[in-house]
XYZ file of C-alpha atoms in Angstrom:
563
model
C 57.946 73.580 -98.093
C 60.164 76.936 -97.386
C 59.887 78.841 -94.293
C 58.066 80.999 -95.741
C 55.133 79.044 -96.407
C 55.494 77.610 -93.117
C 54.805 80.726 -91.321
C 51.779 81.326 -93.276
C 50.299 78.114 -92.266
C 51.457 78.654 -88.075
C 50.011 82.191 -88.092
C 46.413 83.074 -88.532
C 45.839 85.267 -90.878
C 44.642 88.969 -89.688
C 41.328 90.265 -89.392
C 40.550 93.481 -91.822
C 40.061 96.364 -88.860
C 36.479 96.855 -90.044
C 35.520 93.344 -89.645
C 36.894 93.836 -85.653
C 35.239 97.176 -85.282
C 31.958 95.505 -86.123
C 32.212 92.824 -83.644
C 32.801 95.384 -81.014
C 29.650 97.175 -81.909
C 27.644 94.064 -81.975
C 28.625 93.435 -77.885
C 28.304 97.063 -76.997
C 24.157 96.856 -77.022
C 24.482 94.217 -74.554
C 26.412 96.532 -72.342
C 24.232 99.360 -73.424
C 21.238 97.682 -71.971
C 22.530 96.891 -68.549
C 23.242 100.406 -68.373
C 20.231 101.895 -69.282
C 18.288 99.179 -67.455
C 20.585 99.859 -64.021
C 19.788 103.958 -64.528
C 15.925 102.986 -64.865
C 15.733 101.598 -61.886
C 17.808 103.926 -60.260
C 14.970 106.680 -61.386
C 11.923 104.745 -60.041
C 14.235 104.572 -57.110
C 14.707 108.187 -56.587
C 11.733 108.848 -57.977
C 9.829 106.773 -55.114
C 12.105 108.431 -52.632
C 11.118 111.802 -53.893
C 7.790 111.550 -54.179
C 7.455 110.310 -50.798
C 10.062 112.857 -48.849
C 7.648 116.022 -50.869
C 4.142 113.935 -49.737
C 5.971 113.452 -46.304
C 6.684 117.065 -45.963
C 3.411 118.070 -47.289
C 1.959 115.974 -44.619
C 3.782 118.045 -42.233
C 2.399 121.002 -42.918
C -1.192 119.542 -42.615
C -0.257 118.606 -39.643
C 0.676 121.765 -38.162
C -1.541 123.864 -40.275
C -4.722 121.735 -38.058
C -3.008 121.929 -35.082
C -2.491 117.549 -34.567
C -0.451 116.439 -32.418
C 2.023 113.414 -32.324
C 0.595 109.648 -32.079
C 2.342 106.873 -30.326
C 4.457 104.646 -32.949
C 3.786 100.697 -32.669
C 7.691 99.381 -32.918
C 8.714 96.879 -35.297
C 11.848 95.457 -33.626
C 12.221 92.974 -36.818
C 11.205 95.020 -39.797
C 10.767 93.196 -42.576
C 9.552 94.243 -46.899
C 5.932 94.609 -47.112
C 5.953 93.739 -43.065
C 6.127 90.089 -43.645
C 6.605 89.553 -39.596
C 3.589 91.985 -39.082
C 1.565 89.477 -41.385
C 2.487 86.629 -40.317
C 1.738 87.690 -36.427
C -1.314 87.827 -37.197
C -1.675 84.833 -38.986
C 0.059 82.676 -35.924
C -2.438 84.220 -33.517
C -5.480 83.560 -35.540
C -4.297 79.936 -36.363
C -4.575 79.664 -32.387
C -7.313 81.737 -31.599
C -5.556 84.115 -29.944
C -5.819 86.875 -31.696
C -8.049 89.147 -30.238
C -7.823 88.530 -26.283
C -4.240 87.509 -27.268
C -2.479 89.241 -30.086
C -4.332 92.844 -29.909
C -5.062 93.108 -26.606
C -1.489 93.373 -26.061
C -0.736 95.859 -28.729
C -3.180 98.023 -27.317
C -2.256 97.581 -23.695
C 1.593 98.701 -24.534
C 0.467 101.063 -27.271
C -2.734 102.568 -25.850
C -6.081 103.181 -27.415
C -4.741 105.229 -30.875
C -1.287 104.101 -32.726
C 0.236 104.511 -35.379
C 2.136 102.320 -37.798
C 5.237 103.466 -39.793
C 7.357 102.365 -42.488
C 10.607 101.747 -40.723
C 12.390 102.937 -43.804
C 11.225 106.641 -44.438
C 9.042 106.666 -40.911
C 6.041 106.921 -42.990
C 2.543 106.691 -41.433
C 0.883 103.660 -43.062
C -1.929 102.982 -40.106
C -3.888 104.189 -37.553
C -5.104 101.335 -35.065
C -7.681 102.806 -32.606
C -11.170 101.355 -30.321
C -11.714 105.328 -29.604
C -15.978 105.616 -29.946
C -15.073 109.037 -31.500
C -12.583 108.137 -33.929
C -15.223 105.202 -34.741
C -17.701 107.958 -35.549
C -15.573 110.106 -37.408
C -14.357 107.829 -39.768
C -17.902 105.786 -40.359
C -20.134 108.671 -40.458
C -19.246 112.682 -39.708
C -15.826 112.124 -42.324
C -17.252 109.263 -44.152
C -16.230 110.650 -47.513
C -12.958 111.052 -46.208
C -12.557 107.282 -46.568
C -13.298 104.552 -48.552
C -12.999 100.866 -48.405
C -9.577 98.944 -49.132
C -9.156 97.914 -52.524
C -7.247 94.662 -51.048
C -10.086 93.297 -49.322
C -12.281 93.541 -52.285
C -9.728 91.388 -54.191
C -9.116 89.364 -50.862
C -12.442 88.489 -51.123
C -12.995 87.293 -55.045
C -13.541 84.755 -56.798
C -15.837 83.983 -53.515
C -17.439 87.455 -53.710
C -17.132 89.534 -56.583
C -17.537 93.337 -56.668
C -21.068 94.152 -55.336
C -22.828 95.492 -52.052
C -20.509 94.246 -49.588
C -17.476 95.311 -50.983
C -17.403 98.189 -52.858
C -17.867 101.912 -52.696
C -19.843 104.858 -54.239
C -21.958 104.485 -57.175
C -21.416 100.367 -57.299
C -22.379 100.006 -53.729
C -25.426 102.977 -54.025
C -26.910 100.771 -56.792
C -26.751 97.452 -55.327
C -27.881 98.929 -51.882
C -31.041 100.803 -53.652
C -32.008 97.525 -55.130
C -32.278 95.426 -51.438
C -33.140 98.406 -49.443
C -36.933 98.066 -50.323
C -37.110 94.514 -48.894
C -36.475 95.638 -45.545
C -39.436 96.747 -44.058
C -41.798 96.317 -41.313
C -44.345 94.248 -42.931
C -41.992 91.540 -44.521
C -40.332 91.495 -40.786
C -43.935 90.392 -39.460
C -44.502 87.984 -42.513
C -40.970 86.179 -42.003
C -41.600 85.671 -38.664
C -44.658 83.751 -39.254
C -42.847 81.879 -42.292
C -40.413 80.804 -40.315
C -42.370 78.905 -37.562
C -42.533 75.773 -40.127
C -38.574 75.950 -40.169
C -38.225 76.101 -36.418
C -40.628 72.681 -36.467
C -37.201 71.093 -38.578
C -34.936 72.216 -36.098
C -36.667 70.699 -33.613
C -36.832 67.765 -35.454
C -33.387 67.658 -36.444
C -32.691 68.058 -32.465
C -33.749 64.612 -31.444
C -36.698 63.111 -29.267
C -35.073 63.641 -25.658
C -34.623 60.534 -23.560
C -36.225 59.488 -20.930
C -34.490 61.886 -18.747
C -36.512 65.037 -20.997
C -32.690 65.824 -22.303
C -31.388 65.752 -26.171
C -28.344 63.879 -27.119
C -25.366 66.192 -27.676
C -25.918 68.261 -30.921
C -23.743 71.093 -32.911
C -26.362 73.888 -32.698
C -24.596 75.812 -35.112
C -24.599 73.492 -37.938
C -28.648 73.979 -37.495
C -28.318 77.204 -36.753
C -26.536 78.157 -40.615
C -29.127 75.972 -42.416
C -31.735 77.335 -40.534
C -30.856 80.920 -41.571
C -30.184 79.893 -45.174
C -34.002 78.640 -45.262
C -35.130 82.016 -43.900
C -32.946 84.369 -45.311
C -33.567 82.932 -48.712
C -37.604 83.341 -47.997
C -37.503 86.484 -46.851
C -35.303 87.965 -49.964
C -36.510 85.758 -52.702
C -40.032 84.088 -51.534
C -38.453 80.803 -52.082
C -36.512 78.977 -49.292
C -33.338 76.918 -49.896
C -34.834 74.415 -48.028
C -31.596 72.989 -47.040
C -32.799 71.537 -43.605
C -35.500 69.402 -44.980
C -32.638 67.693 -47.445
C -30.554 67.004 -44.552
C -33.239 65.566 -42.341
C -34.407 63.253 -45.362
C -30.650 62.239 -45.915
C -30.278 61.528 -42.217
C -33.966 59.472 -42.009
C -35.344 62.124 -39.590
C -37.862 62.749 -42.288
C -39.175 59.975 -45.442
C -37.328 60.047 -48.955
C -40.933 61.999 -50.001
C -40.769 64.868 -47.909
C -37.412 65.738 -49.948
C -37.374 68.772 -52.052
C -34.666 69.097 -54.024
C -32.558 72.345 -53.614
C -29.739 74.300 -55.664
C -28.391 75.567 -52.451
C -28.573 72.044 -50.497
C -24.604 71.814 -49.183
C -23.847 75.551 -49.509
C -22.820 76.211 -45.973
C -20.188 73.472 -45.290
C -19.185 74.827 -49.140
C -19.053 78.362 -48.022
C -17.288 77.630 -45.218
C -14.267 76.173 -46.532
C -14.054 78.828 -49.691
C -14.880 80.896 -46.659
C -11.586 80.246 -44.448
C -9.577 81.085 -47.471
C -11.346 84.059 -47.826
C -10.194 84.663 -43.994
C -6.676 84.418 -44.595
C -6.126 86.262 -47.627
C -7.870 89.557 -45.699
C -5.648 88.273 -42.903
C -2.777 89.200 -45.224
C -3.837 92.582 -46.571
C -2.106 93.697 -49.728
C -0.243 90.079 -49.728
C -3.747 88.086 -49.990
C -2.289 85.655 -53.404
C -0.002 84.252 -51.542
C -3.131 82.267 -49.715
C -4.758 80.466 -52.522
C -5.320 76.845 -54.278
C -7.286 74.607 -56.063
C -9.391 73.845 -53.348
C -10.387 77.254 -52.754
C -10.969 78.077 -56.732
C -12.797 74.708 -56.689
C -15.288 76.053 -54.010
C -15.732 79.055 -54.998
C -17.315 77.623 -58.576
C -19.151 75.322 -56.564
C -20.977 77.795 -54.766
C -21.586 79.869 -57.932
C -23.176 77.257 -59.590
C -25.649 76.707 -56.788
C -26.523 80.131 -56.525
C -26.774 80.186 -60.514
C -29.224 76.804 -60.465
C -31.167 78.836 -57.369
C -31.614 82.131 -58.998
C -33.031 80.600 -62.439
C -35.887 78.536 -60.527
C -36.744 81.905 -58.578
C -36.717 83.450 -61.759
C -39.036 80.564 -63.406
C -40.897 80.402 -60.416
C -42.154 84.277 -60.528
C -42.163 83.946 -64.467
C -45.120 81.271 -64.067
C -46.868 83.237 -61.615
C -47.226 86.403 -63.623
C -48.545 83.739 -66.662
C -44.836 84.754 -68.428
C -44.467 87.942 -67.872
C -40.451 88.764 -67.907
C -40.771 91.706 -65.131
C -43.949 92.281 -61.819
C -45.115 95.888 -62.001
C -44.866 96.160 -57.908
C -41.392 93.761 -57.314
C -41.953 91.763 -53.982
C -38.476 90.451 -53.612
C -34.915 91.283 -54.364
C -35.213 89.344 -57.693
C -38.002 91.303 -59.299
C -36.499 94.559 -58.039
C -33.438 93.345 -59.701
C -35.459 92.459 -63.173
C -37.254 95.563 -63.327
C -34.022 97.249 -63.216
C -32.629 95.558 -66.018
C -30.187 93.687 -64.216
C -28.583 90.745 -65.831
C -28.661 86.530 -64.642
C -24.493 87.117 -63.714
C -25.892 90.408 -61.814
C -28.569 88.476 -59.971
C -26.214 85.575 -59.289
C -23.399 88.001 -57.943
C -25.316 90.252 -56.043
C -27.532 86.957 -54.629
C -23.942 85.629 -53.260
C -23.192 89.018 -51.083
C -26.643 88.254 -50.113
C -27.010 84.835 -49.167
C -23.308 85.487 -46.988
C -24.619 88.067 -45.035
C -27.987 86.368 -43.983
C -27.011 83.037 -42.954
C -23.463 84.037 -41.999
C -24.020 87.029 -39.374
C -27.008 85.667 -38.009
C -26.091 82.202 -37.723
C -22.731 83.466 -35.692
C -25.215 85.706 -33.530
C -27.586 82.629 -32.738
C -24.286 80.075 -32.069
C -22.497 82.860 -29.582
C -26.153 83.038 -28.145
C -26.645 79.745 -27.404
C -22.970 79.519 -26.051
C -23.852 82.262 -23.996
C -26.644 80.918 -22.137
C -25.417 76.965 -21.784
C -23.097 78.469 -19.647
C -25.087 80.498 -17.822
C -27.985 78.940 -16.238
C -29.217 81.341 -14.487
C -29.202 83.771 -17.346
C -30.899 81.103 -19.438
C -34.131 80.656 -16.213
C -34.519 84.639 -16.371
C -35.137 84.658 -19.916
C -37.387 81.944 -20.329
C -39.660 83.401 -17.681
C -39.847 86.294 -19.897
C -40.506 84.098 -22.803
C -43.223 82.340 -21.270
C -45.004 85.850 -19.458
C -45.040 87.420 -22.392
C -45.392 84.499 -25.317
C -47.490 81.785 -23.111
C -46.321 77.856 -23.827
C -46.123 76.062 -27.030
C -49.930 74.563 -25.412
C -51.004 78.240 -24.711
C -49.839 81.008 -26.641
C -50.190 84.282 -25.069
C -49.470 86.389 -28.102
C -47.828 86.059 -31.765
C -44.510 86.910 -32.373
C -43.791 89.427 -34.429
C -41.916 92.625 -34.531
C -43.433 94.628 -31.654
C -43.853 91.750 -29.837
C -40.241 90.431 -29.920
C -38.875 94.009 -29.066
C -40.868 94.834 -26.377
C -39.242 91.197 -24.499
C -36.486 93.371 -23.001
C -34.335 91.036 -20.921
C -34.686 88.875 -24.206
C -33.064 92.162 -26.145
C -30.708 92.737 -23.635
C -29.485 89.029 -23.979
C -29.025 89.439 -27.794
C -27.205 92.811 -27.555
C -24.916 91.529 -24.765
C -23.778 88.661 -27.051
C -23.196 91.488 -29.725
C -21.271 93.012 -27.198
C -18.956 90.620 -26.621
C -18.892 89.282 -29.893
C -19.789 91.172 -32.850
C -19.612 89.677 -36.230
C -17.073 92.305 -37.838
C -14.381 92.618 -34.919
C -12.272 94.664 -36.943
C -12.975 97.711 -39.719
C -11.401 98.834 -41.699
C -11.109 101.844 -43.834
C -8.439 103.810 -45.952
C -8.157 107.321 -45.864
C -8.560 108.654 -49.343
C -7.000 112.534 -48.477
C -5.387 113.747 -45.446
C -7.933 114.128 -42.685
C -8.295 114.114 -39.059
C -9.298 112.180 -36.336
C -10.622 113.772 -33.274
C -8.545 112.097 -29.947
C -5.563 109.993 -29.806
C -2.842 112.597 -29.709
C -0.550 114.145 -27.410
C 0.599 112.681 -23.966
C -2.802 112.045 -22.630
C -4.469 111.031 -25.884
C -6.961 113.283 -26.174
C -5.725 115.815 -29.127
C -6.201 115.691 -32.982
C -4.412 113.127 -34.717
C -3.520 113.732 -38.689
C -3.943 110.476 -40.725
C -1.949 110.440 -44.452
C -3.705 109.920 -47.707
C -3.267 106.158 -48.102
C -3.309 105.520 -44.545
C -5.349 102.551 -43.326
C -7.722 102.973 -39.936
C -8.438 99.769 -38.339
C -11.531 100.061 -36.021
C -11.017 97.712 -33.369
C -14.723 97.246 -32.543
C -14.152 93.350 -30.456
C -11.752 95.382 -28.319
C -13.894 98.724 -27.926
C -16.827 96.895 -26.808
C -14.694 95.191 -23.805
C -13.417 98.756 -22.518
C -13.475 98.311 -18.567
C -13.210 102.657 -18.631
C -16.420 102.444 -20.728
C -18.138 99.123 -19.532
C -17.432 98.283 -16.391
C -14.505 95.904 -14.615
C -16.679 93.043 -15.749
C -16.487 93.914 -19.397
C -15.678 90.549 -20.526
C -18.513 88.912 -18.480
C -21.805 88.317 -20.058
C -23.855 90.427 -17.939
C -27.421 91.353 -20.010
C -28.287 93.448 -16.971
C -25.516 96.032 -17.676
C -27.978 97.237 -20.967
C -31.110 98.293 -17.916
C -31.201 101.995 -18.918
C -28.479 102.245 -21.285
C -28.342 104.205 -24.597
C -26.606 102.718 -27.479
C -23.867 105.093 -28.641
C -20.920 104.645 -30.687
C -18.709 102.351 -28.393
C -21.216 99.794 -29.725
C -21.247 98.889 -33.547
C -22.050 95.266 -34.271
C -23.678 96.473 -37.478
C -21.040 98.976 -38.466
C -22.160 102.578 -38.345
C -23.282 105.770 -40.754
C -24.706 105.750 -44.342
C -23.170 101.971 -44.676
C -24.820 100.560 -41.338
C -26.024 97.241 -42.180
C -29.049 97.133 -44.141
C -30.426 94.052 -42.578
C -29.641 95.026 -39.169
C -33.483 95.220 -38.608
C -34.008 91.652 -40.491
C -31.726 90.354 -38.525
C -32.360 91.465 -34.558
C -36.131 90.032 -35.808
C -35.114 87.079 -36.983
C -32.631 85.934 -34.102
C -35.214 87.316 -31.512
C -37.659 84.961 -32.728
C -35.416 81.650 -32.586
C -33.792 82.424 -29.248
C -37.600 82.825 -27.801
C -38.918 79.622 -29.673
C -36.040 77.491 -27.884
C -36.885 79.158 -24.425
C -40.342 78.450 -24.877
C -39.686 74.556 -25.693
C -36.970 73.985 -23.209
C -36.131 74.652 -19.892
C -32.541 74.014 -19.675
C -29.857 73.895 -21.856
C -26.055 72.789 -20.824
C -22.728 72.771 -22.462
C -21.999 69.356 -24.030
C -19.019 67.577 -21.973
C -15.721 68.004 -23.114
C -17.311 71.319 -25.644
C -15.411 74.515 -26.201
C -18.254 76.749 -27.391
C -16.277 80.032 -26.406
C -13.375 79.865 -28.462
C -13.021 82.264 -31.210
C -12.615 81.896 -35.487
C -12.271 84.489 -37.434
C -12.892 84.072 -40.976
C -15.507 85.901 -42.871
C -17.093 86.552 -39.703
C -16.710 86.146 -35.953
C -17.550 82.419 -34.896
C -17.387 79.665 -31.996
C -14.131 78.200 -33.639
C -15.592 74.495 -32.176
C -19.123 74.870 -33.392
C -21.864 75.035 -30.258
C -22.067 71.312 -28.802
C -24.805 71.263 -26.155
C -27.415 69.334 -24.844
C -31.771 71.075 -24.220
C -34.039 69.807 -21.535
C -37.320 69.403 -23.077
C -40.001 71.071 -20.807
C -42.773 69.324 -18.975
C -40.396 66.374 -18.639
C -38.871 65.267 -15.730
């Protein structure tokens, strides 16, 4: 072999140019694409910043233009994206019950009454936090189109409650709300009342014969207390009660195996309440509510639906037999048939029955357990009423007069009892609402507080109603007392909104002030004392869907006549 030849063999031979030009193209996309994927962003970076400097500005000048003044600024001393420490604040306090005479109480006391929240990037307003009565009024009725209900907590909410009456706004909500509206009268008040007389009977059953001593073992009132409004609530609405008490008394041999009537709904409340305290969180976490979620939660959620699903179709049946098979009644009697003779579908009924059956065993049951607290631990209170009870009712032996509406309204200390507890502990502690243009509210700026304050398209306003209804400037130095004697005289305004306010006040507000009347006077009339359990906590607080004693209601009742 020559030299030559062996050179040929040590050296490679050469590319052809073209052949190296086209591998050069084929990397240059690759660069290409980080490029153009580096300038995109970029845009939506600018873009974002743009967009909110010219709305910022704009803001401005509606500011000045209406003559608002400057709000106090909450600090963030560890901001954080999507104010992750803000979140989880909350969350901490809630987790140990703090967060109301805790967690808020201090923001307000270092903030004051109206204060803002900013982005600590671009100083952007993204809140208003006030428990101003005014501002309350502005935003739930004279500027109620000015707002509109948080998408978030909507979503928050599903798959436990999907879009319906509770949760949604304008024509969705107008619908749903014209369809329940027409249960809620006078006359169905009366008639539920009377209904519900058998279902006070279980309770009492499910309370135990008293010793020899005339007193009850130690019971959870509020476990009787949510089946007892399930029974009633679903009576009044759909003519058919759950009749979850009378399964648990026949499962715990309080009552024989025949006295059992099966129900689709028998279980729902310890159900909802654990697809319930997921439901809790998420809202807890506002815009961040997926990061709370699981199987167990899903899970519940499906259980409940298929109750409600099994319930509805026997109502349906049920009023289908009745009519001898005809599909729709020409005068609708309960929220079903109103439903059906609008056309609505078996998912419609089922949804709209699940905002339903929340709000009238949840709400009232949490008004009857705070009740109840209420008086265990105050005797005295407790004496006063049942005087009342018994002047104006008679005894269980000797009844005096029926209860019904008029009756139950015209017990005053008995009113002023219930309304105190609302007072103190309303089932919707917090509202909130997000401003869909720039508005106004009327106080919070300025030095003293008292001047216009502009709030940003976008904006949320959180009503702090637990907090406004324990004002010492509005309700005394013994706001946080329960003191039924402070409502002697006293016109309800809007410092007090247990049942929200404006054209979305609670529908069943009525409903439900009858309702609770009634059982608080039935247990005054059967016993004359009632103590805190030993070792209870029956004050501290859970928020979840709605306000609750976090440790159920453990007391003990004194059966009357016995000594």
């Amino acid at each position: 072999m020559d030299n030559h030849t062996e050179l040929q063999l040590a050296v490679p031979p050469l590319k052809p140019t073209s052949s190296i030009l086209q591998s050069s193209e084929a990397a240059l996309p690759h660069h290409d694409a980080y490029m153009y994927l580096a300038t995109a962003l970029l845009l939506i970076f600018m873009t974002n910043i743009s967009t909110t400097l010219w709305k910022k500005y704009k803001f401005g000048l509606f500011t000045k233009a209406h003559k608002c003044l400057p709000v106090r600024e909450a600090s963030n001393p560890v901001p954080m994206p999507w104010s992750l420490n803000r979140k989880y604040e909350v969350y901490r306090a809630s987790v140990r019950g703090d967060l109301f005479e805790g967690h808020f109480s201090r923001k307000y006391g270092k903030y004051g009454n109206t204060h803002a929240i900013v982005s600590p990037l671009t100083r952007t307003q993204k809140g208003i936090n006030t428990v101003e009565p005014a501002n309350i009024q502005c935003v739930l009725a004279t500027k109620f189109d000015d707002y509109k209900r948080p998408e978030f907590r909507s979503l928050a909410a599903q798959p436990m409650l999907l879009p319906g009456l509770f949760t949604t706004d304008g024509p969705i909500w107008a619908h749903w709300r014209g369809m329940v509206r027409p249960q809620f009268t006078r006359k169905r008040f009366d008639a539920n009342v009377a209904d519900s007389e058998r279902h006070m009977q279980l309770i009492f059953t499910a309370l135990g014969a008293p010793g020899a001593d005339g007193w009850t073992d130690d019971v959870n009132l509020l476990d009787h207390m949510y089946r007892l409004t399930m029974d009633t609530a679903t009576q009044f609405l759909f003519g058919q009660s759950a009749e979850t008490q009378t399964a648990e008394l026949v499962r715990a041999g309080h009552l024989p195996a025949s006295a059992h009537k099966e129900s689709h709904l028998d279980g729902f409340d310890a159900t909802f309440i654990k697809a319930g305290s997921y439901v809790g969180h998420r809202i807890k976490l506002s815009n961040m509510y997926w990061l709370f979620d699981g199987r167990e939660f899903r899970q519940a959620c499906r259980d409940l639906y298929r109750m409600v699903d099994g319930y509805v179709s026997d109502v349906r049946a049920k009023g289908r037999a009745e009519r001898g098979g005809s599909e729709a009644a020409e005068k609708p009697n309960t929220v079903i048939e109103e439903m059906e003779a609008r056309g609505a579908t078996q998912k419609d009924m089922v949804e709209q029955t699940m905002h339903l059956l929340v709000a009238g065993m949840d709400t009232s049951a949490a008004a009857l357990g705070w009740v109840f607290a209420m008086l265990a631990a105050n005797p005295g209170i407790y004496g006063k009423l049942r005087d009342e009870v018994l002047e104006t009712f008679g005894t269980e032996e000797n009844r005096l007069a029926e209860f019904d509406l008029e009756t139950l309204k015209g017990c005053t200390y008995l009113q002023h009892c219930l309304l105190e507890t609302l007072r103190l502990f309303p089932a919707g502690p917090i509202n909130v609402r997000e401003a869909v243009r720039d508005t106004i509210l009327p106080v919070g700026g300025g030095v003293d507080g008292k001047g216009p304050v502009a709030v940003r398209k976008g904006a949320r306003v959180q009503l702090g109603t637990y907090l406004t209804h324990r004002r010492k400037d509005i309700w005394g130095e013994d706001a946080d007392e329960f003191r039924p004697e402070r409502w002697e005289g006293r016109r309800r305004g809007w410092e007090f909104t247990p049942f929200s306010g404006g054209p979305q006040i609670c529908v069943g507000q009525g409903y439900s002030m009858t309702q609770v009347s009634f059982v608080i006077a039935r247990i005054a009339m059967r016993y004359d004392k009632i103590e805190p359990a030993e070792g209870s906590n029956n004050e501290k607080r859970s928020w979840m869907t709605v306000l609750t004693p976090g440790d159920g209601v453990r007391v003990r009742l004194h059966l009357a006549g016995k000594t």
